[in-house]
Steps between C-alpha positions, in 0.01 A plus 500: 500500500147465477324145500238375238155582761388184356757267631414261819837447660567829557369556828723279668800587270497896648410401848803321492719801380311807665164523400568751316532590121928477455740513192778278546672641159600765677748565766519904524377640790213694297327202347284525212132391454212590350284742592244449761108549401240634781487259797323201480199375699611253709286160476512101545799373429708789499815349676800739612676451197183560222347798671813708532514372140203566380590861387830462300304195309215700375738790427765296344207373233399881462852639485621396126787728463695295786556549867508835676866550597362741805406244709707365732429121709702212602820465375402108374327221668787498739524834667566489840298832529207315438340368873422182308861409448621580808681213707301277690656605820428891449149395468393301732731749721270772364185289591636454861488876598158516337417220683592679836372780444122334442558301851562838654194759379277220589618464854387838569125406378500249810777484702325724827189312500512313788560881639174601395319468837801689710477802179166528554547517908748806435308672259147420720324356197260225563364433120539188341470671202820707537670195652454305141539830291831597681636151347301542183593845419858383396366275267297797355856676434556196273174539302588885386896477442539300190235739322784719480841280599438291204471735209794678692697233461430456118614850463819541710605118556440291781849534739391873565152434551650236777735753665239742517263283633729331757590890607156648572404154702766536727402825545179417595567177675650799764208766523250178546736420803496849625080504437318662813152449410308230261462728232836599478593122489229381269615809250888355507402172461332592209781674372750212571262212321532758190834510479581166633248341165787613310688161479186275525374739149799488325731202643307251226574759204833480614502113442374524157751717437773297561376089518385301224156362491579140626725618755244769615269319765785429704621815500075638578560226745814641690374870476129389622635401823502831640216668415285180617732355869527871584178533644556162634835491630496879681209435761740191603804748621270783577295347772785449716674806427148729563474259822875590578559870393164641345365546172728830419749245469350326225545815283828570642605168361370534147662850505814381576518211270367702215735738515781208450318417208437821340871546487613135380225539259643824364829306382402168418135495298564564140249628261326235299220684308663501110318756404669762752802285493549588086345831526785588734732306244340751278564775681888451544513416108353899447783611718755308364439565121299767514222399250173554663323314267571188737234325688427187681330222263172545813534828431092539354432825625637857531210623706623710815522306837172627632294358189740154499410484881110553459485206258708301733296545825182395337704185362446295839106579494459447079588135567282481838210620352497440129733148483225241646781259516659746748179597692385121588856377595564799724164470663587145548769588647375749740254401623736195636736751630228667656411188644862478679508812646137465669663153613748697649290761641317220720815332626539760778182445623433126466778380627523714810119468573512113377814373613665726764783610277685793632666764261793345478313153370237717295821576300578154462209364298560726169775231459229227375428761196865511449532136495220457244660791271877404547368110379285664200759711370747222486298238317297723299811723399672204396220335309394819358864502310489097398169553321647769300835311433317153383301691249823660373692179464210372329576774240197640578441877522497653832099589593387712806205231545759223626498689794145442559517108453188377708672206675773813634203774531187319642662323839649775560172726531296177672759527797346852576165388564600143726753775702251715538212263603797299724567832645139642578318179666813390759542836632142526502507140709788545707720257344845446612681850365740356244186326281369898412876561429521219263204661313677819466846284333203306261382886391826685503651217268200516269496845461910525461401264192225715358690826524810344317348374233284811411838719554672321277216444263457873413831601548554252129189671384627839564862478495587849407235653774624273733487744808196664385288194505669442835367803613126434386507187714664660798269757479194286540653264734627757717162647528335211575746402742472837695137519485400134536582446853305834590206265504631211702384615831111520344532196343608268749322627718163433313600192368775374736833334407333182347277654226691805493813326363247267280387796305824572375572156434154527290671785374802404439397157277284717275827678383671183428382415121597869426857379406413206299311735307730662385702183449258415242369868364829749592642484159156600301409756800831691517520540119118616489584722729785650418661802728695770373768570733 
């Protein structure tokens, strides 16, 4: 039944039984509501359970002759249908796979490149610019697959967009093996960072779908492990195994493994989106009974697919460009992971030329980065959630600023800077290898800290978009992460290590107030202006 809009408690109240609108009056599988109006813009404050809402409320106040008996939703605030209520074990099971399956697309962005040098020897390329592009060209896949993964996935449900995805990267994890030339390489790469973006664009919609808001950061937490120790972690093995049994092997590898996946995937992710989840509920109802009157309660539209999909592509770039909230925190955001990857991009080269490092121990030091991150998403995950829960308790109602608190938001984004500086000046001086490594833990841990708490920020601001404001802040990192390190070579070499890593520390600080910011302005800002999704 539809809430009073006025009433304060009832955020938390439908978080706890769905976030969605439910009737618990009724225990027929065709449950009735009231009609839904046109779809709301979603704005501050909008947490899963009042923008799904919003609709029914306005149309219940419009609808005087009672509820439409065509629509069909949750059978009750207890229907195990509804993600929401499913059991704790299915998922954090659920959150597992999705949790593997962002460790593994990321592996391919950086898993060969301590093989860069020997691809280059085959191929008889001596650029440094195709060196850094062949590792940033992945990344690039990344930047142009949520534009359309993400509205996908609001239209046909997330486990198919998943299968799909997991299909065409094995696929391509093969021809990139088989590559005889750069270009063919570079072009499969390309096509494997597009279809491996797939979990990172989607994977947090898929936790609003199904996890409460003060049990959501740990859940961010567990998923964010992948997409940010894969490019860590896979240098590690794949020095040694390029060293051992070349950099086809690499490839091999991911092929193999992702073709385990695909099929375990197949039988064991459920859907989570509600929409598609009642619409299919919908579906069987027409069937059944024959009425074809019925309809989901998200149901706004009977435009054809092409027209639905059109306003769902643009969705993604509506909030980039036209939600400031959304434009500021993603640049904040990548411009830090633009930072890591150019970190990355030197490692090769520093610690070779610098320290004597062969391939195999070139692989080793991406491991600082995944201490730093591993440390950040543990504390920050867990501190995200006890924020949230303390407010709650107080019997206060849940607002997406408490995950911008400055004493959580502002040491995190100082660490960049000192890891950067730390980084820069005792390469630059020869110090003792594991000091510059210690500066890359300081930076990866800071910027583990700003990247959860902007995630989770705007996925409470934009609950019911959640994968489509995902993908506007993949987008721009991604870019900025492939195209970043393309000027690494110029810049050190103009400004050296020391000042060259001081200029993105400069860089770096000057982003840090834009979270408190919004701290202090994101409620007035997102309701000024407001985005119609």
């Amino acid at each position: 039944m539809a809430a009073d809009p006025s009433s304060t408690g009832r955020a938390d109240l439908d978080l706890e039984k769905g976030g969605y609108e439910v009737n618990s009056d009724l225990e027929t599988a065709k449950t009735i509501v009231s009609e839904p109006g046109p779809e709301p813009a979603v704005g501050h404050g909008a947490t899963a359970g009042e923008s799904e809402g919003a609709g029914q409320e306005d149309s219940a106040n419009e609808n005087k002759d009672g509820p439409d008996p065509n629509i069909v939703t949750w059978d009750g605030p207890d229907d195990p249908l509804n993600p929401m209520n499913w059991t704790m074990r299915k998922k954090w099971s659920n959150i597992a796979v999705l949790s593997f399956l962002t460790l593994l697309t990321p592996l391919g962005s950086s898993m060969f490149a301590p093989g860069i040098p020997d691809i280059l020897a085959e191929f008889h390329d001596t650029s440094s610019v195709t060196a850094t592009f062949i590792l940033s060209v992945y990344i690039l896949g990344f930047a142009f697959g949520p534009l359309v993964m993400a509205p996908m996935s609001e239209m046909y449900g997330r486990s198919l967009l998943y299968n799909i995805g997991n299909v065409f990267f094995t696929i391509f994890s093969i021809c990139t093996a088989l590559s005889n030339s750069i270009g063919m390489m570079m072009a499969f790469r390309f096509l494997m960072g597009v279809f491996g973006s797939v979990p990172l664009t989607i994977g947090s919609g898929s936790i609003a779908d199904m996890m409460p808001v003060e049990m959501r950061g740990r859940a961010m937490a567990a998923w964010a492990l992948g997409p940010l120790l894969g490019p860590c972690i896979g240098p590690v093995a794949g020095g040694y195994m390029i060293q051992a049994i070349g950099w086809r092997w690499v490839y091999y590898l991911l092929t193999i493994v992702a073709g385990v996946i695909t099929v375990f995937t197949f039988f064991t992710l459920k859907e989570s989106y509600a929409p598609v989840i009642l619409e299919r509920k919908a579906a069987r109802l027409r069937k059944e009974t024959g009425n074809q009157q019925l309809r989901s309660q998200f149901a706004t539209s009977t435009g054809a697919a092409a027209e639905k999909f059109k306003a769902a592509i643009v969705r993604p770039l509506k909030l980039l460009f036209f939600a400031p909230i959304v434009t500021l925190m993603a640049l904040y955001v990548a411009i830090t992971y633009g930072i890591l990857y150019l970190l990355f991009s030197t490692f090769d080269l520093v610690y070779p030329r610098y320290y004597g490092f062969n391939e195999g121990q070139s692989g080793l030091v991406f491991i600082p980065s995944a201490i730093g991150m591993g440390l950040g998403i543990v504390i920050f995950g867990s501190m995200s959630d006890r924020l949230v829960k303390r407010h709650l308790q107080g019997g206060e109602r849940h607002r997406p600023e408490i995950r911008l608190t400055p004493w959580f938001t502002l040491p995190a984004g100082i660490t960049l800077p000192i890891g950067l500086f730390l980084y820069g000046w005792t390469i630059q001086y020869h110090v003792h290898w594991i000091v510059p490594m210690l500066g890359v833990v300081i930076f990866a841990f800071g910027l583990m800290g700003v990247m959860m708490c902007v995630q989770n920020y705007l996925l409470d601001v934009y609950p019911r978009a959640a994968a489509s404001v995902t993908a506007a802040l993949t987008v721009l990192r991604s870019l900025m992460g492939a195209l970043l390190p393309l000027c690494a070579i110029d810049m050190y070499s103009a400004l050296q290590m020391g000042w060259g890593n001081s200029l993105l520390g400069f860089l770096s600080l000057g982003l840090v107030p834009i979270p408190l910011f919004f701290y202090i302005f994101g409620a007035r800002l997102v309701k000024k202006f407001e985005v119609k999704l």
